[in-house]
GROMACS .gro file of C-alpha atoms in nm:
model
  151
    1UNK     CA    1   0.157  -0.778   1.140
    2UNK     CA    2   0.285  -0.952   0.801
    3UNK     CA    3   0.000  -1.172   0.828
    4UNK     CA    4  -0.271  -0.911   0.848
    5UNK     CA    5  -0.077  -0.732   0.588
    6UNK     CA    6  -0.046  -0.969   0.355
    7UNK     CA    7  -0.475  -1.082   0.437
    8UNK     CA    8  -0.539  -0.700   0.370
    9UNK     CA    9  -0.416  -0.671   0.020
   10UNK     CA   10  -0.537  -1.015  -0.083
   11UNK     CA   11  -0.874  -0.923  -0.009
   12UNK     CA   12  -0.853  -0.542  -0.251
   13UNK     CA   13  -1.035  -0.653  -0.529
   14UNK     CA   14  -1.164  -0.485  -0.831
   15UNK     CA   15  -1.527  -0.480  -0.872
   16UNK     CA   16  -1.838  -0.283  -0.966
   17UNK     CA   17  -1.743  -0.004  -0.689
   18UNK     CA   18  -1.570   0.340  -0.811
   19UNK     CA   19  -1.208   0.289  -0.788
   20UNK     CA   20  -1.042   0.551  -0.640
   21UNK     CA   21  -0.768   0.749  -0.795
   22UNK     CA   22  -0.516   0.922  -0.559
   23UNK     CA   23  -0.499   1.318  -0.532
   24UNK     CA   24  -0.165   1.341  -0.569
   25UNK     CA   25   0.178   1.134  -0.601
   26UNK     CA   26   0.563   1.235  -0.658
   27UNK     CA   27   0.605   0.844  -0.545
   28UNK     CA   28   0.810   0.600  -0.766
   29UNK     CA   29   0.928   0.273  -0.794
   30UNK     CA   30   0.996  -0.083  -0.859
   31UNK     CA   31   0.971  -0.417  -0.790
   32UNK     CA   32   1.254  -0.622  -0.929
   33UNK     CA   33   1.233  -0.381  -1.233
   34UNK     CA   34   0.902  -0.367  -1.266
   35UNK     CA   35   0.749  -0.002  -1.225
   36UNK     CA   36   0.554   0.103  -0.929
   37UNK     CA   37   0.368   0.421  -0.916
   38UNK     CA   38   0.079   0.487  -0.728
   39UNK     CA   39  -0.211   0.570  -0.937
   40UNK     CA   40  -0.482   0.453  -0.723
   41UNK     CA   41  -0.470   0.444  -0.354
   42UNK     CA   42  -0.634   0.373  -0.031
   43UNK     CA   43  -0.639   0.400   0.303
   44UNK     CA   44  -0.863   0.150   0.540
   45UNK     CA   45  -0.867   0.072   0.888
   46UNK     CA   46  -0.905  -0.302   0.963
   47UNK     CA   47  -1.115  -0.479   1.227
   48UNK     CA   48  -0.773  -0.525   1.389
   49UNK     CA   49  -0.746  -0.118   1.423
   50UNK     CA   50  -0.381  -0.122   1.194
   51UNK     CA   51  -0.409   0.081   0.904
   52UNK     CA   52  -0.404  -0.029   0.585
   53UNK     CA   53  -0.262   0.192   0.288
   54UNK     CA   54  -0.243   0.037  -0.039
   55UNK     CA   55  -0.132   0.203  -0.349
   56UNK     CA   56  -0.065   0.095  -0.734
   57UNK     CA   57  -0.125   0.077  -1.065
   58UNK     CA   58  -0.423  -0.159  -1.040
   59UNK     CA   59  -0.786  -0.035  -0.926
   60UNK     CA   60  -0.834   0.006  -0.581
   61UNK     CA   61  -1.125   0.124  -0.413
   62UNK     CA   62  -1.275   0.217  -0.078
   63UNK     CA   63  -1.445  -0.108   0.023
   64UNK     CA   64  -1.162  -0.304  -0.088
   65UNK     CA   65  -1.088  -0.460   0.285
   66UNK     CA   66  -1.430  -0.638   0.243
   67UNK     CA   67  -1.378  -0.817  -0.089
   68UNK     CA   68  -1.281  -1.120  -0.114
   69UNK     CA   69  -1.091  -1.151  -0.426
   70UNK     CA   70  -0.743  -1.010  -0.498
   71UNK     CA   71  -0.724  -0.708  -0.783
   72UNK     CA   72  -0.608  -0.714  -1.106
   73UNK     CA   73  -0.305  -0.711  -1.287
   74UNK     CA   74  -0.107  -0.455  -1.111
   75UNK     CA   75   0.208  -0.384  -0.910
   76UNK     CA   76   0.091  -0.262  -0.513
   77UNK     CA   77   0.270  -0.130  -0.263
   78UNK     CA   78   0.101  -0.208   0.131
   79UNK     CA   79   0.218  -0.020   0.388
   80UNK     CA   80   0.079  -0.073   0.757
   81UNK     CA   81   0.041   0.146   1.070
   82UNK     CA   82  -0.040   0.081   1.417
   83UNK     CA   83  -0.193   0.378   1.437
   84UNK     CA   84  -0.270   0.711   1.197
   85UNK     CA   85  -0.120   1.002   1.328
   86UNK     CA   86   0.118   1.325   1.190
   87UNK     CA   87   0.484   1.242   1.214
   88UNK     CA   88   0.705   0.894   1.220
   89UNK     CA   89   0.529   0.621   1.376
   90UNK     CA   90   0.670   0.336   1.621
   91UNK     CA   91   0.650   0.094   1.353
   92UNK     CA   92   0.548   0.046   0.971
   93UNK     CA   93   0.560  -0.285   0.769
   94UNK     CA   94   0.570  -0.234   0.368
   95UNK     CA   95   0.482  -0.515   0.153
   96UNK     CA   96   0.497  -0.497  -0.264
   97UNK     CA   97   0.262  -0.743  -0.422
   98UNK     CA   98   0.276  -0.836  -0.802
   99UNK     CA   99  -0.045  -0.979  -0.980
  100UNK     CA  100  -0.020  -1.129  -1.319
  101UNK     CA  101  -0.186  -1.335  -1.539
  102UNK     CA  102  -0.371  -1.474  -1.191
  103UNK     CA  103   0.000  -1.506  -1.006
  104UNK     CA  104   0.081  -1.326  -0.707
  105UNK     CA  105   0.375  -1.295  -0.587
  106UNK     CA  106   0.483  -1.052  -0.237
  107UNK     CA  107   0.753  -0.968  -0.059
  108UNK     CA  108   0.810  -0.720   0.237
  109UNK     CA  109   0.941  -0.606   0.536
  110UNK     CA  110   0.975  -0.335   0.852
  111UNK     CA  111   1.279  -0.131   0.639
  112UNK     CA  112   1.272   0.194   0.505
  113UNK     CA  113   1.150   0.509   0.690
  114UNK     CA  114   0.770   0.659   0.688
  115UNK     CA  115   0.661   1.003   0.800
  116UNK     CA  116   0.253   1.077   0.791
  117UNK     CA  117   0.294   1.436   0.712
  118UNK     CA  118  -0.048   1.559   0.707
  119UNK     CA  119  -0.428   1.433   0.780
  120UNK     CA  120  -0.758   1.565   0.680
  121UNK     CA  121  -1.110   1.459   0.696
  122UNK     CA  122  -1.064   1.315   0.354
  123UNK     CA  123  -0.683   1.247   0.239
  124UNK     CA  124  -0.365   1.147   0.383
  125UNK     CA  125   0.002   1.252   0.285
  126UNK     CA  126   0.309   1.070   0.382
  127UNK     CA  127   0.636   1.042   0.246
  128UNK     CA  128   0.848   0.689   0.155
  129UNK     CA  129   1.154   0.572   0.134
  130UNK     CA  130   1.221   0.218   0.114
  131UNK     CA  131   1.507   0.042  -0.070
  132UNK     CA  132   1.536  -0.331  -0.008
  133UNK     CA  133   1.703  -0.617  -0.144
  134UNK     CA  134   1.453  -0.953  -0.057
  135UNK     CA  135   1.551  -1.294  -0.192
  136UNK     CA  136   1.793  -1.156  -0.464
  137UNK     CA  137   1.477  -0.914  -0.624
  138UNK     CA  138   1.476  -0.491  -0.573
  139UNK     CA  139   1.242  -0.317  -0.394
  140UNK     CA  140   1.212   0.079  -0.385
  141UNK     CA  141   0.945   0.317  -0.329
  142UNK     CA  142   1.030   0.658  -0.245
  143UNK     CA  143   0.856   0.987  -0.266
  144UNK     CA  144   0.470   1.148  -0.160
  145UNK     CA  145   0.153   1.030  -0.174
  146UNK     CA  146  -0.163   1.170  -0.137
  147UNK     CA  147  -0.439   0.919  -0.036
  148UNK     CA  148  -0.821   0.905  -0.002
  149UNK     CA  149  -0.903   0.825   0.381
  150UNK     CA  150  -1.206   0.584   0.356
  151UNK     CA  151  -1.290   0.518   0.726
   0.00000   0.00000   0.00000
């Protein structure tokens, strides 16, 4: 799954398509200091059927799994499901990615807790909570999102 994961956010790029802000976020954190808050956000399924929901402060938008360049300068947070359905699932994988100057760098792994409180036609909410020490850099994310479903 970390490979997929870390394929799926590699290929979010920013170009000419809308980029899609999400409806609604109580979600903070960092990445070794750095802020994370999820201003845009998507949610994809992937030829492998695992679901794909990135969020951050660069653009992101709905045909992002078929780009092939990474985004722009940005701090992301990837989280993937086997599956999208209400409740905790049987596994989750997050992954933070930081993009600067043309440098990425990523870390992640299967801690923290995820709950997929609600789905609609359009949007997905869940709720985070992830607090991880990786190679001697902090990673947190914790609160709500609310995230445009583009399958």
């Amino acid at each position: 799954m970390r490979i997929l994961l870390a394929l799926s956010l590699l290929t979010i790029a920013c170009s000419d398509p809308e980029p899609v802000k999400v409806v609604s976020s109580t979600l903070t954190g960092s990445v070794d200091g750095d802020e994370l808050s999820a201003v845009y956000g998507v949610i994809n399924t992937l030829d492998s059927g695992t679901v794909s929901i990135a969020v951050g402060t660069g653009k992101l938008d709905c045909s992002s799994q078929t780009n092939s360049n990474p985004p722009g300068s940005g701090i992301y947070m990837n989280l993937q499901l086997p599956e999208l359905v209400t409740g905790t699932p049987s596994e989750h994988f997050f992954q933070f990615f930081v993009i600067a100057g043309g440098d990425l760098s990523s870390r992640g792994s299967s801690g923290g807790s995820v709950n997929v409180d609600a789905i609609t036609p359009e949007t997905v909410s869940l709720t985070v909570d992830y607090d991880e020490l990786l190679d001697d850099a902090s990673y947190r994310a914790m609160g709500s999102v609310e995230v445009v479903l583009c399958d």
